[in-house]
Structure formats: C-alpha cells, structure tokens
C-alpha cells in the first residue's frame, strides 16, 4: 500500500483488488505484481470520446492506489467533497485454474453485483497455462496476463476507468452537491474546540457585516461545487491542465459565495495539481483571483518561476524517473529546464496556509463544516510533504518518487537542517514542520473512528520517526498501540512480521530507557504493560518472558495486586527451568541466632591466659574496629544454624525450594541438615517453603561444617517458583542496581571439636522454685559430657536477678560509703546459689555424668538465678564454652523486721524486771545478778517482728557473743501478726583504733573519694562498726511447723542512731553514786530513805574506761524537788560541792571521792555528779534519789 | 484551569511532579510532557532564552517549558491558564526554588526532590500565579 498521507493522494485512483478462487498466498503474490504498476501515462491509454479523453493531456498520468479493503463506511459522506476517497476500479484477481470451473462472465457479473459502488469492474487472469481461446480473449473487461503485459492490462483498465468516469461525472451534472455535514446530519465528527470556534465566529461577524449586502448566489455556489468536483475527477484522470482550470474557476465561485469548506478543498486540489504539473515539467499559470487569495506571493515571482515548457518527451515517466536520474543530471541545461521550480514550495506553503484558514472558517457553519478527518489528513499530507523535502534537503526530482510511489524517506542520508535562509523557502527545518502539526491540537482524536485514529497516529509516528523526534514517535506509537489493542483478538502472525513487532517494542524500550534505568516509573511501567498485552496476543513467549521479568523485577512497587498476579501467572507460564528468578533481593538479612548461652563458645577472660609479651596496660589501638564484621565461632562436625530473613515484596506467594547456603570461598564444605521456619513445630522438616504475599519470614538453616578454617556465608541459592537456581545476597542500601554493590556476610571461624557439657536434669519441677525470704534449701543438677573429649577445666559464675538493680544503684557516685558496703554485702556475700560439692567439677570424662548439689537462698526481690559454667578441654585453652543452669524463683516475704529500739538497763530498773517471774528476760537478768554482774552493763534490744507468711512461724534468736551468758528465745508468731522480742545485749566497747578503720569494700576499689567532714566520718564509722558487731552478735532463724521450711531472719534492716550507740556501748567514764552511813550502804528499790539530821557519806566512784588518763573538775549537783529554798539551807555539806581532780585517774583505774552530807529538811532529793574534762563532760550513770524523813 | 508540572533531569528522569485538576488525562500527562522534550531540546539551541512558551500541545492542552543553565527542564502542561507572563514569572521563581534546593548539601543533581518544603512552596507559587 502506498503512503496513505502522501501529498498527492487526491490525484490517486483507488483500485480494489479482490481474489477470486485463489489462495491467500497466491493472491498476495499477484497483488505484489500489480502494485508495481502504480502509474499509467495517458499517452498509453486507448483514447475515447468521453469527457476524460486521455488525448486531452497526453503528458498526464493516472496514479493508482491499490487496496484490498472494503471502503470505510464512515467515509461515504465524504465522496462528494473528496471524490478521490471513492474506490473507482475493482479488479478481480484469479488464475487459470479458476476459469476452468467457472464462467468468466458470471464471475464478472458477480463482482458487479457484490460491488455496486465501484464504477468499473475488471478481471485479471494470471498464469501461463491458459489456453488461447479467441472467445475468452475478446471478453470485455477480462484480461489475461499470459497474453499481455501487466502494464498493458493496466492501460486497458485505465481506459475502461476513464470511460466509466465520464458517465460518473455526467451523473453529477444535475445533482446538488452537499457538504459531508449536511449529508450525514451529525454523523460526521467536527472540530468543537471552543477557543477556535469563538475566534472564528468573531471574524465571521465582521465579514458578514461587509458581505451581507451582496448576499450569496446559490446558483453560483452549486456551479462552483460542480466545477470543484470536476476538477477532482480531472485530477484523478490525469488531465492536470483541465483540472487546474476547473479548480481555479471553482475557487472564484466558491470565494464569491464564501463557501469555505469547498473553497479550501478546491485550493488543496489546486495545490496538488500544481505540484504534479511541476513534477512532469509542464507549464501552468494561475489566474489573478487565485493569486489574490494567495496574497503572500507576488504575481511576478510566480510567473517567473512557475512558467516553464513541458518536458521534451511526453513519454518520460515518473516510474522510470529514478532510473534515468543519473543520466539526466549530467545534462545541466536539461535539468534546469525540467526542475527549476523550487519556488513551488512557496506556492504550496501559501496554499496550505489558506486551506487551513478556510477550513477553520468553515468550522462554525451548521452544515458546511470541515469534518475532523478531512482536516487532519490535509494537515498530515502537507506535513508529510515538508518532511520529504526536509529529508531530501531541497525540492527536486529526487523528492518526487517518494511522493508518487511512497518509498520510504532516505533517513540514512539524513542531515538535520540547522539554519535556513528566511528569504526563500527551499526546504523546512524540523521545528517548522512540527509547528504545522500543532494545527491538530484542536482535533479531538477520541471522537474519531478506530480506523481514522489508527491512520492518523501511524502517520504521526511515521512523520516524527522521519524527523528523528524519537520521544514524539514513541508517544504516538504508544497511542496507536493503545488504540488498536482493545479491538484485537489473538494475532497469528508470520515470523517476519513478529520480528517487526519486536523491533517496534525494542524501539519503545530504548526510547523510554526502560532496560537501562528506572527513571520514570509510571511511564516505563505503562509502556511495559502495553508491550506485555501485545506480546500476549502475539503469543511471543520470548518477549513475554522478558517484559514480565522487567515488570516484576523493577516495577513491582508501581503495580497493583491484580496486575502483579496477572503478570506473575503470565511469567510462570513462560518460565522455563533455565530462566533466572526475577528478583534477587529476597534476602533481607543474614543472622546467627543466639540460642542463649548454652554451647556458646567465647574467648577466655582468664588473666593467666594473657599472651606473653602483651602489656597489661590498656592500649586503645588494640581495640577492634567497630565496622569490622563480627566473627562467630563454630565447631567442626557440630550443628550450627543461620537465620535467613526473607521478604516477599510481591502480592503473590513465592515457593522456594532446594535452599542451599552460599559461601564466598568454597574451601569448607557444608552439610545442610534441614530448613526450618517454625521453631515450635516438632515435625517441621521442609525442603521447600512458601513466602506469603508482602510478608517476611525467618528461616533457620541448620548445617554442619565439615572442615576447619574461616567460613563466610554471604547468602543462599534456591529454586524460586520453578526458575533456575538463583543466588540471593543481602544488599545494603536501595534496590537500585547501580547502588547495589555492598553485600553483607556472616563470618564463622570453624574450630576443632570441643567438649559439650549438657544439663540433663534438675531436681526442680520446671526448674522453678518457690521460696520464703531468707529460706535456705537445696536442689540437684545433673550434667553430662556428651562429647568424646574430656573436660579438663571448669569454672562457674553465679548471678541472680537482683544483681542488675543493685549494680545500677552502685553506679550512683553520691552513695555514702556505708550504703555501698551494704549493697556490696548483698551482691558478694549473700549469694543466692552455692555449689555445695565443688569437688565434682574438676574434670569430667567423656560421656560421664556428674551430680551437682546446689544450695539456694531466698533473697528478697529475686526472680531468677543462674549458674554459668565455663569449660574447655584443658586449662589455658583460648576458648571457653558456656553452659547455663537457670532457675526461676518466686520469693514470698516471711519474717520481717517492723521496728526496733534500744533501752538501757539501770540499777533502779532491776527490781521491776526481777519481779517479773515468768518473763524470759527476768530469768536472764536474775541469772546475771546472781552471778554478781552489774545489770547496767546490759541493755535491751527490742525487735518488732511480723510474720507475713500464711502459716505460723517459729522464731528463734540467740546471742552468740556473750560466751558466759548464752541467751536464746523462741517465739511462735502467728500468721500476719507482729510480736515484740526483747533481747538483753551486753554493752560493749570498740576501741578507738578499730573505730578509725575505714569501711571495708568488697570490690577492692582503690580510690574512694569521701567528701564528708572528719566529724561526720567519725560518727559514720562509729555507727558502722557498732552495727557491724551487733549484727554478728544476733542471729535469728525461723521455721514452720512441721519443719518443712527453715530460714534466717534478716536483721540487716537494723540501722543505728547515735543515741542507740550510746545505749549499746560502754561509756568512756563510768560514774556511780552511792550513799553510805557508817560504812553501810543505804539501799532502796528506787529511792533511798534517810533520816533528817543524821550524818551520811555520798561516795562517788569514777572508773576510767577511756584510752587516756582522766582529770578535771568534779561537781556535785544536789537538788530538792519540794521547796524553792536554796539547797544550802536544806543539806549541810562537809566540804565543797566542786573540786579539781588534780591527780589523773589512769586508764582502767577507779577512784572514789567521799563527801559528808546531813539532810536538814524533809523532802525528796536527787543527787547528781558531773565530771568536766577539757573536751567532754561526763554524767553519772544514774542519779542518787533520796527521800529524807 | 488545570496544570501538570514536571522538573525533568538530564537523563529524562523526573525530579519532581505536581498535578492539579488534571483528572481526565492524569496518567497520560507524563507521556505528553516526555514527548515534548524532543521539541524543547531542539529549541534550546536556537535562542538564548530560558523560557519557551507553548512549544507543543495535545488535545487542547498546551505545554510550555523552561531550561535551566544546568539543562534541567521545567515543563508545564496546562489548560486555560491566565497568561504567558504569569507562566514566565512562575518559571523564574521555580528556578529560584530549584537553585536553593541545589545548594543543599543533602541534594545531588539529577536526584528526585522529596522535600516537603519544596512541594509546599511550588504549590504556593501555583496558587499565586494561576489561582490553583
């Protein structure tokens, strides 16, 4: 088929070829032969006497356009306006085999019946075997290829055509020609662009105001249209001079009556006529009224340039022009004469401008408006001409063959025209050509029929392709594909056509840069989807597979769920086992799962293992760089595992089978035991897994390394969705291929086999235990060395859940030293677990078991405890293996210390306590009194103990320090009740040297900065050391009935105050006051009775307990409580009430001072003594109370 | 009035896209603008100006463009916008915004602009010049 948008289309006669009783391939073969005859000279056509007698213009040519399609019903309405759209000639194509069976007359008749719209029907019989039959040969309109050449046959057919055309033209003589819009009454799509219409209406309003007075002559318009039609028919018949004349005359009439649609069409026909005349080198002139319409060109220039003599030989043919071209170009004079018409372009440009402007003027008309398809094709035809000229460089004889036979433009020789002289138009630059196409912006393509749209789009594709505007070409190609696609069924195309389709799709992939980079996702995805649907219809499996791979690999994020599923199904159906999976980014992470401490091996921290020569001084440069990959240690022949985090980014399930780990180096062999993705499922033993849509999954791959060395695992390989085995690595960063250069891997050091110690059983149910606070109990743990290697070294570390919070408190630097001691005591001294038979942990032979006895203590707040065993085959090994024995503990409160206080014991309180017959305290005191000990050497510690457990607990307290006087009490405290226990404590004294000692610390910290003042420190040390001693003295235990739980009472809640310490400690100076009469001591329970006016001696006994000799002033302070008289008037003293002790009382010595006294008045007296030292003031232990009668 | 704006990098990659009331041809806008790159690439060597008005059209939509000295193309596809002058000024201010983005140490040339601030400012500009 020739170029459907060639500028000379209005001059082409449509010939429809119809097969008669022959196969498709044969028909195609004959059609090809016929199509080579695309023009006939009028000189060769048999003359007749009709209107279109070829002798009228023997230089003219009839140009053919062969088609095999039926006419488009949508173009029927256009036949009056553009008669060249009609199929005039029908040629039945058959061969000699057909005519054996059928009568040719009947066939011809049948053709006429079936194609009544065609004006001449012919039959061409191909083949060499036809018999020479005179009768057959003389049949009208039947031609045998055997007897005549095809060119002669076509000449005869043309002759038939010209005869019929005369009749056809005659039939129009009395017909009023109507515009397509009028005939179709709305079925023809029109340009409705509001902007254009409004603009034109404005212009027309002005014009009507001028031309309204003249009116328009209806007859003139009818005549002018007839002339225009005749011009078209002359053009088709090749009589160009008559055609030009008719067109020029019709232009005059149509312009006079403002019939814009027909005027434009007529102008266009005239343009084609002029071009063809210039092509054959014939002279022509345009009348003045036409030139005045084309006001852009001066008459002179046209006359000078366009008038030339006809070709020397009327036999020269356009068909043979390309062949004789080389010969003619040597003859310079001749070529100038023939083709000096470069200014024809100016004429055609000017004509086209007018055509477009008149078509636009016709738009608002009710009936005589330009149909969209007419308008579009006019623009395209002109643009095509411009493109041809542009590609050729200028308008010359080389351009004409392209116009006539539609040969493809010579792109190979394409050289873009960059700069052009604006003075004369000898060619066009690309931008001006494209500017012509902007006229199409007003066209609403959607309203056109499918065929019309396809024709327009394919023309645009061709034009933009010729101009090398690849993006534009791709855009219209996509539009074309989108337009065709919905109406296409399954295509069964031959291989060469398929390769052309592939070229087309390849072109789209290249222009949109799809395979190279993902830049414009939306755009690229859309193109790929179009190609995918086309390749589905073409059943091109190779292309399908490639496109679906691209879509799924790079555009899955931009695809909807349905699209993804559809593409996946398409891809799967085309996937062979040799094809790679479309995404190699399934692996998100590689990990080494931490199975707790058990069997984990770690470098030894044993100080004895420090390599010789390494300094113990901290060297920061020896620290491993943080960005270096972490290395894990695994054993040869032992089970290890790697966790793979897989992510399915798609909306469909992925089946993964035959998972194998991949290593960077292949030195170490692996044996994969199983792939597991559900830890809790015992029977999970999968070789294949299914990844759910948009979900991630952790997969455990359990393997055994079979060699020693460094093992670097960088991913896995597997068969995904029945594709070829594909490698998957962890890619850090984006999925962009350019950035995907860094991968992550797991590095293992595979070591020699190591012993494996395992916990076989624990004598606790579920390794869990309920304890009361302070309770002590035991359990057993059985361990077994499963390996063939004996354990030669074993150490253990005990921790419990209270460690972390206590360590956190310890991190507070403002904590006072005594508090630090208390926390450290709980951390290091009060261990929750204790291995009772450590001796079994020395060496464990292979396959031997040991039974570990463990003591456990209920610590407040403890929830769990752990024994971490670290072992290796021999002492000094680099690596230690770990085994944890975790115990879960719940601790409930038992006996709690609610409150406490210290009370001094005085001589006066002796009688009261001793009278208490049943009390355990009175018994103890009676015992010490009976042993001659002073009661004031003791004090009482009162403890309020609460039983917080839900059964009665029996509490027993014993005092261990006082060897001579052991004391213990037992008391049963009911559930949730509080009882007060009174413990007699012997007051004690701590030497000044001991008190000056610093508070010990368990962590052996070297530098402790103490910011408190010396006085505070002294006080703190005193309180600490007294408490320290006190806690060692008292020990409390509890048990229940029957005795199933035993524990100790926590007394560490005891905190001493200075007053308590004063009560608890023995004073530095003891001052006792006694009353004697004649060497006989006056005694009494609380108050000593004396008689007035009798002589008594007050004896003050001072005992120095301090570390230095004592001296000072001793003061007597007697006081009478009844009267306000001076004491001097009530008591007579023998001496002074105060005097200096000048002779020092040495350490540990006692001295008595006696003073005589007579009580003068009756009454109640209290006698006190004060010893004033340089630094201190000492009081008597208990004042002397006297009642005088 | 409707508008589709695309900033296009040197490798035909979109740096930024904005669409206002382009519902009928929303999915088609990138194709139209992409095809117009052929025209603007031809035009940019013919004049010294940066702004190219109405370089192409499709189905009653027009396309204007602006080429930065760094060969980044600002393309708008529009229908019934106010005036060419408004489009020219819009492009001028858009270029200022783009240069500021380019000055950011966190932005590399030819990379998609994901800054919300940039988006807000561009939308503000379209309100200012086109009442969109």
GROMACS .gro file of C-alpha atoms in nm, chain B residues 44-87:
model
   44
 1233UNK     CA    1   1.703   2.538   2.333
 1234UNK     CA    2   1.991   2.567   2.085
 1235UNK     CA    3   1.815   2.823   1.870
 1236UNK     CA    4   1.779   3.108   2.118
 1237UNK     CA    5   1.947   3.234   2.431
 1238UNK     CA    6   1.628   3.248   2.630
 1239UNK     CA    7   1.543   3.003   2.900
 1240UNK     CA    8   1.166   3.023   2.874
 1241UNK     CA    9   0.986   2.864   2.581
 1242UNK     CA   10   0.619   2.930   2.562
 1243UNK     CA   11   0.366   2.699   2.404
 1244UNK     CA   12   0.617   2.465   2.246
 1245UNK     CA   13   0.372   2.185   2.194
 1246UNK     CA   14   0.012   2.090   2.252
 1247UNK     CA   15  -0.211   1.792   2.275
 1248UNK     CA   16  -0.588   1.775   2.283
 1249UNK     CA   17  -0.645   2.137   2.391
 1250UNK     CA   18  -0.363   2.118   2.646
 1251UNK     CA   19  -0.057   2.334   2.590
 1252UNK     CA   20   0.299   2.279   2.701
 1253UNK     CA   21   0.548   2.547   2.799
 1254UNK     CA   22   0.899   2.486   2.915
 1255UNK     CA   23   1.199   2.637   3.085
 1256UNK     CA   24   1.552   2.509   3.055
 1257UNK     CA   25   1.789   2.591   3.337
 1258UNK     CA   26   2.154   2.658   3.257
 1259UNK     CA   27   2.222   2.315   3.405
 1260UNK     CA   28   1.994   2.158   3.140
 1261UNK     CA   29   1.718   2.073   3.382
 1262UNK     CA   30   1.384   2.120   3.214
 1263UNK     CA   31   1.077   2.260   3.382
 1264UNK     CA   32   0.774   2.158   3.180
 1265UNK     CA   33   0.413   2.251   3.239
 1266UNK     CA   34   0.114   2.103   3.069
 1267UNK     CA   35  -0.185   2.328   3.116
 1268UNK     CA   36  -0.525   2.426   3.002
 1269UNK     CA   37  -0.682   2.770   3.032
 1270UNK     CA   38  -0.406   2.932   3.235
 1271UNK     CA   39  -0.404   3.305   3.276
 1272UNK     CA   40  -0.121   3.447   3.070
 1273UNK     CA   41   0.218   3.374   2.930
 1274UNK     CA   42   0.367   3.638   3.153
 1275UNK     CA   43   0.236   3.457   3.461
 1276UNK     CA   44   0.391   3.133   3.338
   0.00000   0.00000   0.00000
